[in-house]
Structure formats: C-alpha cells, structure tokens
mmCIF file of C-alpha atoms in Angstrom:
data_model
loop_
_atom_site.group_PDB
_atom_site.id
_atom_site.type_symbol
_atom_site.label_atom_id
_atom_site.label_comp_id
_atom_site.label_asym_id
_atom_site.label_seq_id
_atom_site.Cartn_x
_atom_site.Cartn_y
_atom_site.Cartn_z
ATOM 1 C CA MET A 1003 9.674 17.004 9.256
ATOM 2 C CA ALA A 1004 11.762 14.438 10.673
ATOM 3 C CA ALA A 1005 13.846 11.801 8.808
ATOM 4 C CA VAL A 1006 14.083 8.247 9.733
ATOM 5 C CA ALA A 1007 17.322 7.297 11.412
ATOM 6 C CA LEU A 1008 18.200 4.178 9.392
ATOM 7 C CA ARG A 1009 20.221 1.757 11.660
ATOM 8 C CA SER A 1010 22.853 -0.495 10.430
ATOM 9 C CA CYS A 1011 21.550 -3.596 8.600
ATOM 10 C CA ARG A 1012 21.151 -6.917 10.417
ATOM 11 C CA ARG A 1013 22.355 -10.062 8.681
ATOM 12 C CA GLY A 1014 19.263 -10.680 6.518
ATOM 13 C CA LEU A 1015 19.010 -7.303 4.939
ATOM 14 C CA SER A 1016 22.805 -7.269 4.444
ATOM 15 C CA HIS A 1017 22.498 -10.423 2.599
ATOM 16 C CA ILE A 1018 19.871 -9.201 0.190
ATOM 17 C CA LEU A 1019 21.583 -5.934 -0.587
ATOM 18 C CA SER A 1020 24.770 -7.558 -1.306
ATOM 19 C CA ASN A 1021 25.728 -9.165 -4.536
ATOM 20 C CA GLY A 1022 23.092 -6.942 -6.417
ATOM 21 C CA GLY A 1023 20.308 -8.374 -4.472
ATOM 22 C CA LEU A 1024 17.702 -5.354 -4.516
ATOM 23 C CA ALA A 1025 19.653 -3.848 -7.211
ATOM 24 C CA ALA A 1026 18.868 -6.577 -9.443
ATOM 25 C CA LEU A 1027 15.197 -7.071 -8.505
ATOM 26 C CA SER A 1028 13.885 -5.174 -11.787
ATOM 27 C CA SER A 1029 15.599 -7.730 -14.002
ATOM 28 C CA LYS A 1030 16.879 -10.759 -12.596
ATOM 29 C CA ARG A 1031 16.033 -12.816 -9.583
ATOM 30 C CA LEU A 1032 18.181 -15.088 -7.500
ATOM 31 C CA GLU A 1033 17.619 -18.826 -8.302
ATOM 32 C CA GLY A 1034 17.254 -19.764 -4.802
ATOM 33 C CA GLU A 1035 14.562 -17.193 -4.086
ATOM 34 C CA ARG A 1036 12.786 -18.227 -7.117
ATOM 35 C CA ARG A 1037 12.691 -21.741 -5.947
ATOM 36 C CA HIS A 1038 11.171 -20.776 -2.632
ATOM 37 C CA LYS A 1039 8.693 -18.253 -3.989
ATOM 38 C CA SER A 1040 5.329 -18.529 -1.987
ATOM 39 C CA THR A 1041 2.534 -20.059 -3.854
ATOM 40 C CA VAL A 1042 -0.818 -18.671 -4.587
ATOM 41 C CA GLN A 1043 -3.651 -19.539 -2.302
ATOM 42 C CA TYR A 1044 -7.365 -18.554 -2.319
ATOM 43 C CA ALA A 1045 -9.335 -17.460 0.748
ATOM 44 C CA SER A 1046 -13.060 -18.326 0.608
ATOM 45 C CA ARG A 1047 -15.600 -15.996 2.226
ATOM 46 C CA PRO A 1048 -19.382 -16.556 2.576
ATOM 47 C CA ASP A 1049 -21.174 -14.720 -0.183
ATOM 48 C CA LEU A 1050 -18.125 -12.853 -1.183
ATOM 49 C CA PRO A 1051 -15.476 -13.287 -3.941
ATOM 50 C CA LYS A 1052 -12.374 -15.444 -3.138
ATOM 51 C CA LEU A 1053 -9.229 -13.674 -2.326
ATOM 52 C CA ALA A 1054 -5.899 -14.635 -3.834
ATOM 53 C CA TYR A 1055 -2.973 -14.411 -1.595
ATOM 54 C CA ARG A 1056 0.676 -15.379 -1.000
ATOM 55 C CA ARG A 1057 2.056 -15.959 2.488
ATOM 56 C CA VAL A 1058 5.259 -16.685 4.123
ATOM 57 C CA LYS A 1059 5.018 -18.030 7.684
ATOM 58 C CA GLY A 1060 7.491 -16.497 10.401
ATOM 59 C CA LYS A 1061 7.813 -14.592 13.365
ATOM 60 C CA SER A 1062 6.228 -11.370 14.566
ATOM 61 C CA PRO A 1063 5.606 -8.722 13.708
ATOM 62 C CA GLY A 1064 4.444 -9.731 10.405
ATOM 63 C CA VAL A 1065 4.461 -7.587 7.231
ATOM 64 C CA LEU A 1066 1.296 -7.023 5.220
ATOM 65 C CA PHE A 1067 1.417 -5.232 1.741
ATOM 66 C CA LEU A 1068 -1.577 -3.601 0.321
ATOM 67 C CA PRO A 1069 -1.189 -2.786 -3.435
ATOM 68 C CA GLY A 1070 -2.430 0.256 -5.212
ATOM 69 C CA TYR A 1071 -5.650 0.620 -7.340
ATOM 70 C CA GLY A 1072 -5.631 -1.611 -10.481
ATOM 71 C CA SER A 1073 -2.317 -3.335 -9.347
ATOM 72 C CA ASN A 1074 -1.745 -6.499 -7.895
ATOM 73 C CA MET A 1075 0.531 -8.671 -5.428
ATOM 74 C CA ASN A 1076 3.133 -9.462 -7.951
ATOM 75 C CA GLY A 1077 4.894 -5.962 -8.497
ATOM 76 C CA GLN A 1078 8.511 -5.245 -7.674
ATOM 77 C CA LYS A 1079 7.712 -3.819 -4.169
ATOM 78 C CA ALA A 1080 5.433 -6.730 -3.118
ATOM 79 C CA GLU A 1081 8.075 -9.210 -4.239
ATOM 80 C CA ALA A 1082 10.927 -7.411 -2.801
ATOM 81 C CA LEU A 1083 9.284 -7.459 0.691
ATOM 82 C CA GLU A 1084 8.689 -11.224 0.447
ATOM 83 C CA GLU A 1085 12.513 -11.611 -0.261
ATOM 84 C CA PHE A 1086 13.328 -9.343 2.724
ATOM 85 C CA CYS A 1087 10.794 -10.978 5.241
ATOM 86 C CA ARG A 1088 11.992 -14.402 4.242
ATOM 87 C CA SER A 1089 15.537 -13.659 4.801
ATOM 88 C CA LEU A 1090 14.723 -12.337 8.375
ATOM 89 C CA GLY A 1091 12.330 -15.088 9.162
ATOM 90 C CA HIS A 1092 9.278 -12.622 9.621
ATOM 91 C CA SER A 1093 5.831 -13.637 8.375
ATOM 92 C CA TYR A 1094 4.661 -11.915 5.241
ATOM 93 C CA LEU A 1095 1.422 -11.779 3.250
ATOM 94 C CA ARG A 1096 0.379 -10.037 -0.017
ATOM 95 C CA PHE A 1097 -2.892 -10.371 -1.686
ATOM 96 C CA ASP A 1098 -5.157 -9.049 -4.284
ATOM 97 C CA TYR A 1099 -8.173 -6.949 -3.612
ATOM 98 C CA THR A 1100 -11.431 -8.054 -5.021
ATOM 99 C CA GLY A 1101 -11.521 -7.477 -8.882
ATOM 100 C CA HIS A 1102 -7.756 -7.359 -8.896
ATOM 101 C CA GLY A 1103 -5.235 -9.691 -10.101
ATOM 102 C CA ALA A 1104 -5.947 -13.405 -9.202
ATOM 103 C CA SER A 1105 -8.888 -12.563 -6.899
ATOM 104 C CA GLU A 1106 -12.430 -13.041 -7.957
ATOM 105 C CA GLY A 1107 -14.691 -10.070 -8.618
ATOM 106 C CA VAL A 1108 -14.883 -7.151 -11.254
ATOM 107 C CA LEU A 1109 -12.716 -4.193 -10.709
ATOM 108 C CA ALA A 1110 -15.336 -1.684 -11.881
ATOM 109 C CA GLU A 1111 -17.800 -2.956 -9.115
ATOM 110 C CA GLY A 1112 -15.221 -2.317 -6.369
ATOM 111 C CA THR A 1113 -15.448 0.393 -3.884
ATOM 112 C CA ILE A 1114 -13.213 1.745 -1.119
ATOM 113 C CA GLY A 1115 -15.493 0.183 1.262
ATOM 114 C CA VAL A 1116 -15.360 -3.339 -0.409
ATOM 115 C CA TRP A 1117 -11.436 -3.154 -0.408
ATOM 116 C CA LYS A 1118 -11.326 -2.048 3.259
ATOM 117 C CA LYS A 1119 -13.413 -5.157 4.094
ATOM 118 C CA ASP A 1120 -10.868 -7.214 2.164
ATOM 119 C CA VAL A 1121 -8.027 -5.879 4.291
ATOM 120 C CA LEU A 1122 -9.965 -6.410 7.489
ATOM 121 C CA PHE A 1123 -10.673 -9.970 6.384
ATOM 122 C CA VAL A 1124 -7.061 -10.668 5.949
ATOM 123 C CA LEU A 1125 -6.086 -9.062 9.353
ATOM 124 C CA ASP A 1126 -8.815 -11.148 10.906
ATOM 125 C CA GLU A 1127 -8.419 -14.534 9.284
ATOM 126 C CA LEU A 1128 -5.216 -14.955 7.396
ATOM 127 C CA VAL A 1129 -2.466 -13.376 9.648
ATOM 128 C CA GLU A 1130 -1.381 -13.828 13.169
ATOM 129 C CA GLY A 1131 -0.468 -11.146 15.642
ATOM 130 C CA PRO A 1132 0.141 -7.374 15.066
ATOM 131 C CA GLN A 1133 1.206 -6.328 11.453
ATOM 132 C CA ILE A 1134 3.412 -3.681 9.885
ATOM 133 C CA MET A 1135 1.087 -2.704 7.033
ATOM 134 C CA VAL A 1136 2.750 -1.318 3.930
ATOM 135 C CA GLY A 1137 0.335 0.511 1.740
ATOM 136 C CA SER A 1138 0.992 1.780 -1.787
ATOM 137 C CA SER A 1139 -1.091 4.560 -3.321
ATOM 138 C CA ILE A 1140 -4.571 3.780 -2.576
ATOM 139 C CA GLY A 1141 -3.299 0.873 -0.404
ATOM 140 C CA GLY A 1142 -2.094 3.511 1.891
ATOM 141 C CA TRP A 1143 -5.480 4.966 2.250
ATOM 142 C CA LEU A 1144 -6.735 1.390 2.924
ATOM 143 C CA MET A 1145 -3.829 0.946 5.523
ATOM 144 C CA LEU A 1146 -5.186 4.004 7.528
ATOM 145 C CA LEU A 1147 -8.727 2.756 7.479
ATOM 146 C CA ALA A 1148 -7.593 -0.792 8.567
ATOM 147 C CA ALA A 1149 -5.522 0.782 11.354
ATOM 148 C CA ILE A 1150 -8.331 2.836 12.780
ATOM 149 C CA ALA A 1151 -10.799 -0.327 12.601
ATOM 150 C CA ARG A 1152 -8.198 -2.857 13.972
ATOM 151 C CA PRO A 1153 -5.642 -0.823 16.157
ATOM 152 C CA GLU A 1154 -4.809 -4.017 18.275
ATOM 153 C CA GLN A 1155 -3.655 -5.850 14.981
ATOM 154 C CA THR A 1156 -1.490 -2.809 13.749
ATOM 155 C CA ALA A 1157 2.002 -2.690 14.736
ATOM 156 C CA ALA A 1158 3.213 0.208 12.569
ATOM 157 C CA LEU A 1159 2.373 1.705 9.166
ATOM 158 C CA VAL A 1160 4.446 2.417 6.037
ATOM 159 C CA GLY A 1161 2.826 4.565 3.365
ATOM 160 C CA ILE A 1162 4.337 4.588 -0.145
ATOM 161 C CA SER A 1163 2.723 7.469 -2.256
ATOM 162 C CA THR A 1164 -0.089 7.468 0.149
ATOM 163 C CA ALA A 1165 -3.463 8.401 -1.647
ATOM 164 C CA ALA A 1166 -5.466 9.272 1.251
ATOM 165 C CA ASP A 1167 -8.996 10.752 0.145
ATOM 166 C CA HIS A 1168 -7.090 11.657 -3.156
ATOM 167 C CA ILE A 1169 -9.741 10.596 -5.882
ATOM 168 C CA VAL A 1170 -12.547 12.607 -3.748
ATOM 169 C CA THR A 1171 -10.375 15.709 -3.285
ATOM 170 C CA SER A 1172 -9.209 15.548 -6.835
ATOM 171 C CA PHE A 1173 -12.808 15.451 -8.218
ATOM 172 C CA ASN A 1174 -14.082 18.054 -5.712
ATOM 173 C CA SER A 1175 -11.334 20.359 -6.866
ATOM 174 C CA LEU A 1176 -12.817 20.367 -10.535
ATOM 175 C CA PRO A 1177 -14.739 23.354 -11.775
ATOM 176 C CA ILE A 1178 -18.339 23.235 -10.619
ATOM 177 C CA GLU A 1179 -19.511 23.166 -14.300
ATOM 178 C CA THR A 1180 -17.062 20.360 -15.101
ATOM 179 C CA ARG A 1181 -18.408 18.372 -12.047
ATOM 180 C CA LYS A 1182 -21.899 18.701 -13.165
ATOM 181 C CA GLU A 1183 -21.245 17.526 -16.693
ATOM 182 C CA LEU A 1184 -19.517 14.448 -15.211
ATOM 183 C CA GLU A 1185 -22.311 13.856 -12.854
ATOM 184 C CA GLU A 1186 -24.734 13.877 -15.664
ATOM 185 C CA LYS A 1187 -22.528 11.633 -17.624
ATOM 186 C CA GLY A 1188 -22.228 9.273 -14.764
ATOM 187 C CA GLU A 1189 -18.669 8.644 -14.812
ATOM 188 C CA TRP A 1190 -15.285 10.336 -14.656
ATOM 189 C CA THR A 1191 -12.371 9.370 -16.812
ATOM 190 C CA VAL A 1192 -8.770 10.119 -15.414
ATOM 191 C CA SER A 1193 -5.696 9.689 -17.557
ATOM 192 C CA THR A 1194 -2.911 7.612 -16.285
ATOM 193 C CA LYS A 1195 0.247 6.019 -17.333
ATOM 194 C CA HIS A 1196 -0.381 3.032 -15.140
ATOM 195 C CA SER A 1197 -3.153 1.125 -17.156
ATOM 196 C CA GLU A 1198 -2.865 -0.520 -20.693
ATOM 197 C CA GLU A 1199 -5.886 1.692 -21.710
ATOM 198 C CA GLY A 1200 -4.275 4.944 -20.590
ATOM 199 C CA PHE A 1201 -7.223 5.857 -18.248
ATOM 200 C CA TYR A 1202 -9.069 4.936 -15.379
ATOM 201 C CA LYS A 1203 -12.960 5.246 -15.189
ATOM 202 C CA PHE A 1204 -14.627 6.010 -11.835
ATOM 203 C CA SER A 1205 -18.459 5.956 -11.448
ATOM 204 C CA MET A 1206 -20.256 8.733 -9.508
ATOM 205 C CA ASP A 1207 -21.471 5.858 -7.300
ATOM 206 C CA PHE A 1208 -17.803 4.990 -6.682
ATOM 207 C CA LEU A 1209 -16.933 8.558 -5.760
ATOM 208 C CA ARG A 1210 -20.039 9.089 -3.470
ATOM 209 C CA GLU A 1211 -19.111 5.812 -1.617
ATOM 210 C CA ALA A 1212 -15.540 6.821 -1.336
ATOM 211 C CA GLU A 1213 -16.503 10.076 0.503
ATOM 212 C CA ASN A 1214 -17.684 7.846 3.393
ATOM 213 C CA HIS A 1215 -14.076 6.794 3.949
ATOM 214 C CA CYS A 1216 -12.306 10.161 3.845
ATOM 215 C CA VAL A 1217 -9.818 10.666 6.836
ATOM 216 C CA LEU A 1218 -8.180 13.932 6.400
ATOM 217 C CA GLN A 1219 -11.070 16.212 7.669
ATOM 218 C CA SER A 1220 -10.243 15.470 11.233
ATOM 219 C CA PRO A 1221 -7.588 13.941 13.472
ATOM 220 C CA ILE A 1222 -6.780 10.393 12.599
ATOM 221 C CA PRO A 1223 -6.925 8.142 15.555
ATOM 222 C CA ILE A 1224 -3.800 6.124 14.974
ATOM 223 C CA THR A 1225 -1.226 5.875 17.738
ATOM 224 C CA CYS A 1226 1.337 3.348 16.300
ATOM 225 C CA PRO A 1227 4.589 4.344 14.583
ATOM 226 C CA VAL A 1228 3.951 5.630 11.016
ATOM 227 C CA ARG A 1229 6.356 6.129 8.181
ATOM 228 C CA LEU A 1230 5.360 7.989 4.917
ATOM 229 C CA ILE A 1231 7.673 7.892 1.842
ATOM 230 C CA HIS A 1232 6.630 10.176 -1.207
ATOM 231 C CA GLY A 1233 8.304 11.066 -4.356
ATOM 232 C CA ILE A 1234 8.224 14.928 -4.923
ATOM 233 C CA LYS A 1235 7.907 14.151 -8.714
ATOM 234 C CA ASP A 1236 4.727 12.080 -8.117
ATOM 235 C CA GLU A 1237 2.390 13.272 -10.885
ATOM 236 C CA ASP A 1238 -0.438 11.086 -9.765
ATOM 237 C CA VAL A 1239 -0.613 11.797 -6.013
ATOM 238 C CA PRO A 1240 0.982 15.026 -4.749
ATOM 239 C CA TRP A 1241 3.475 14.635 -1.968
ATOM 240 C CA HIS A 1242 1.634 16.898 0.272
ATOM 241 C CA ILE A 1243 -0.994 14.303 0.940
ATOM 242 C CA SER A 1244 1.600 12.491 2.988
ATOM 243 C CA MET A 1245 2.247 15.722 4.795
ATOM 244 C CA GLN A 1246 -1.424 16.017 5.616
ATOM 245 C CA VAL A 1247 -1.581 12.550 6.767
ATOM 246 C CA ALA A 1248 1.524 13.119 9.088
ATOM 247 C CA GLU A 1249 -0.113 16.372 10.434
ATOM 248 C CA ARG A 1250 -3.296 14.593 11.300
ATOM 249 C CA VAL A 1251 -2.456 11.060 12.722
ATOM 250 C CA LEU A 1252 -2.365 11.211 16.712
ATOM 251 C CA SER A 1253 0.860 9.202 16.947
ATOM 252 C CA PRO A 1254 3.790 10.876 18.335
ATOM 253 C CA ASP A 1255 6.033 8.789 16.276
ATOM 254 C CA VAL A 1256 5.535 9.835 12.555
ATOM 255 C CA ASP A 1257 8.337 10.472 10.048
ATOM 256 C CA VAL A 1258 7.754 11.675 6.409
ATOM 257 C CA ILE A 1259 10.576 10.790 3.825
ATOM 258 C CA LEU A 1260 10.450 12.630 0.493
ATOM 259 C CA ARG A 1261 12.499 11.527 -2.474
ATOM 260 C CA ARG A 1262 13.571 14.341 -4.703
ATOM 261 C CA HIS A 1263 13.337 12.349 -7.912
ATOM 262 C CA GLY A 1264 10.796 9.794 -6.761
ATOM 263 C CA GLN A 1265 7.867 9.120 -8.895
ATOM 264 C CA HIS A 1266 4.423 7.532 -8.097
ATOM 265 C CA ARG A 1267 5.249 3.801 -8.222
ATOM 266 C CA MET A 1268 8.497 4.235 -6.170
ATOM 267 C CA SER A 1269 9.712 1.213 -7.991
ATOM 268 C CA GLU A 1270 13.313 2.192 -8.647
ATOM 269 C CA LYS A 1271 16.089 0.151 -6.872
ATOM 270 C CA ASP A 1272 16.899 3.016 -4.419
ATOM 271 C CA ASP A 1273 13.195 3.529 -3.675
ATOM 272 C CA ILE A 1274 12.842 -0.171 -2.975
ATOM 273 C CA LYS A 1275 15.996 -0.130 -0.884
ATOM 274 C CA LEU A 1276 14.688 2.811 1.199
ATOM 275 C CA MET A 1277 11.309 0.957 1.696
ATOM 276 C CA VAL A 1278 13.241 -2.199 3.056
ATOM 277 C CA TYR A 1279 15.457 -0.045 5.209
ATOM 278 C CA THR A 1280 12.492 1.777 6.622
ATOM 279 C CA ILE A 1281 10.706 -1.488 7.453
ATOM 280 C CA ASP A 1282 13.890 -3.068 8.829
ATOM 281 C CA ASP A 1283 14.234 -0.001 10.982
ATOM 282 C CA LEU A 1284 10.630 -0.481 12.314
ATOM 283 C CA ILE A 1285 11.207 -4.245 13.019
ATOM 284 C CA ASP A 1286 14.236 -3.398 15.052
ATOM 285 C CA LYS A 1287 12.269 -0.736 16.997
ATOM 286 C CA LEU A 1288 9.260 -2.917 17.597
ATOM 287 C CA THR A 1289 11.152 -5.880 18.762
ATOM 288 C CA THR A 1290 13.474 -3.885 20.935
ATOM 289 C CA MET A 1291 10.338 -2.406 22.584
ATOM 290 C CA VAL A 1292 9.140 -5.719 23.451
#
C-alpha cells in the first residue's frame, strides 16, 4: 500500500489553509467566499427529473463531486471543494442525484442505474473536458461506474469511504434464513446514524437492480490515477472495500490512504484537509503531464 506524496501547496491552497480556512469550515465561512458562493441551477432532461447543481467555471482539469446516498451537494466536503477550486481557478461542479436534495424525483424510487445515468448526464452535458471525480460513499461506487463508461472524460478518481458493491455484499452476507424473511417482506431496513429516521429502507427490487452494477468480481477497466481515502473506524463501509478496489483497478497509479481515527463521513477538518491536499497533488500531476 503506497501513500500519496503530498507536494508543497500552491498559492491557492495555501490561501485556504491559512487563517483557519479549512479548519473553520464546520462553523464559520469567510465572508468573501459566502458572497461568491455558486447559485443553484436546474438541468432539464427529456422525460426525466430535473437535476439541481452548482457550478464554478474555470480551467481544466475540472473537479466533479458525487455525494453519498441520502446526502446532497451542500455538505462540508462539497463546499470545501468549491472553495478550493475557486481559489485555484479550476472548474467545479456539485449536484444532487434524482430524489436527493433539490433535484426532482423520489429517493425510494431511485436505483444505482438511475444515479449512474445522472452522473453520465452531468459528464456529457454540464461539464467540459476531463474531470477529477470525487465520490463519497455510494458516490465512490458511481464514480467507478462512470469512469468505466466515460474513460475519455475521466482525468482521475478520488474515493472517500468508497462503498463499491457494499449494499449488495452486505445483504448477501446475511444468514440464508434472514435473507428469505426479508425477501418475503420485500424490504431491508438498515440502521444508520446518517438519517433523521435512524434507518434506511432498501427494497428487494433496489438490491436486485444494484447487483447489475457490481464491480468487484473482476478486474476494473480503469487506467487513470486513482486515490482512495478511508477511515479505519468507518462503521458503515469497511475500509477493506477500498483495498479491494485498489487491487482490481487496472491503473498502475493507485494509492490507498487510511486514517486511523477516520469515520464514514470523513468530515473532520483534518479529513477535509487530506482530501484537498490529495486533489491538489493530482491537479499538479495532471497539469505537469500535459
């Protein structure tokens, strides 16, 4: 397992990290950044729900953030990345999947396939040039699926607590009798700290559809740089999933970064700082290659 070599900060990153920039993200934003915060826009699609997104125009490579299940584009990681990309002059887009946040649709009716189509639409219609995709949790799974489908539009990948195949493998690891009971019931209730209800409900149709998008059973045809950040204390998605992804992607440039005290959301100031450093390093690498 290799560690990312974090190069010295460029001027934009130094600006953010100085004066409590990222350290203060969880409580207090800089007034200047608040004034320049991107506005919500809506993308119309024929016969499909509108997608809400925020975009900052800039140079390539752009950064595209993919949130987790039940989350939205207004989380701490998403906003920190906008501040970072704006400071460097790079383009950035964050959005809500169908049924999430400000986008149209119903969360319970969503599937991995539906959200994959959302990501591909964003890549095809809303951004320009190759992107560094940053996927959080289930967004890390969707990031992999999108990179396989759109290799020419994928500059690099950064997975945060990547949940590739996780909901499917978790269900399949249950005792046979338990699975039979859940299949008869038609849904699986999973406890979580990340929803107001304290649980997520997944239908058997959702799980069966998700099986069609599993990626860990065979080599993953991705050849761009890949960085996988995971917390060892993640109680929702075990860190060994990131290790499995690293073992299966075909890219020769893959690093896994494990944080001893990191939890699932990876939203502590040091977690966000590591994420930004990692993306900064990738931008430096990609622009140097050009």
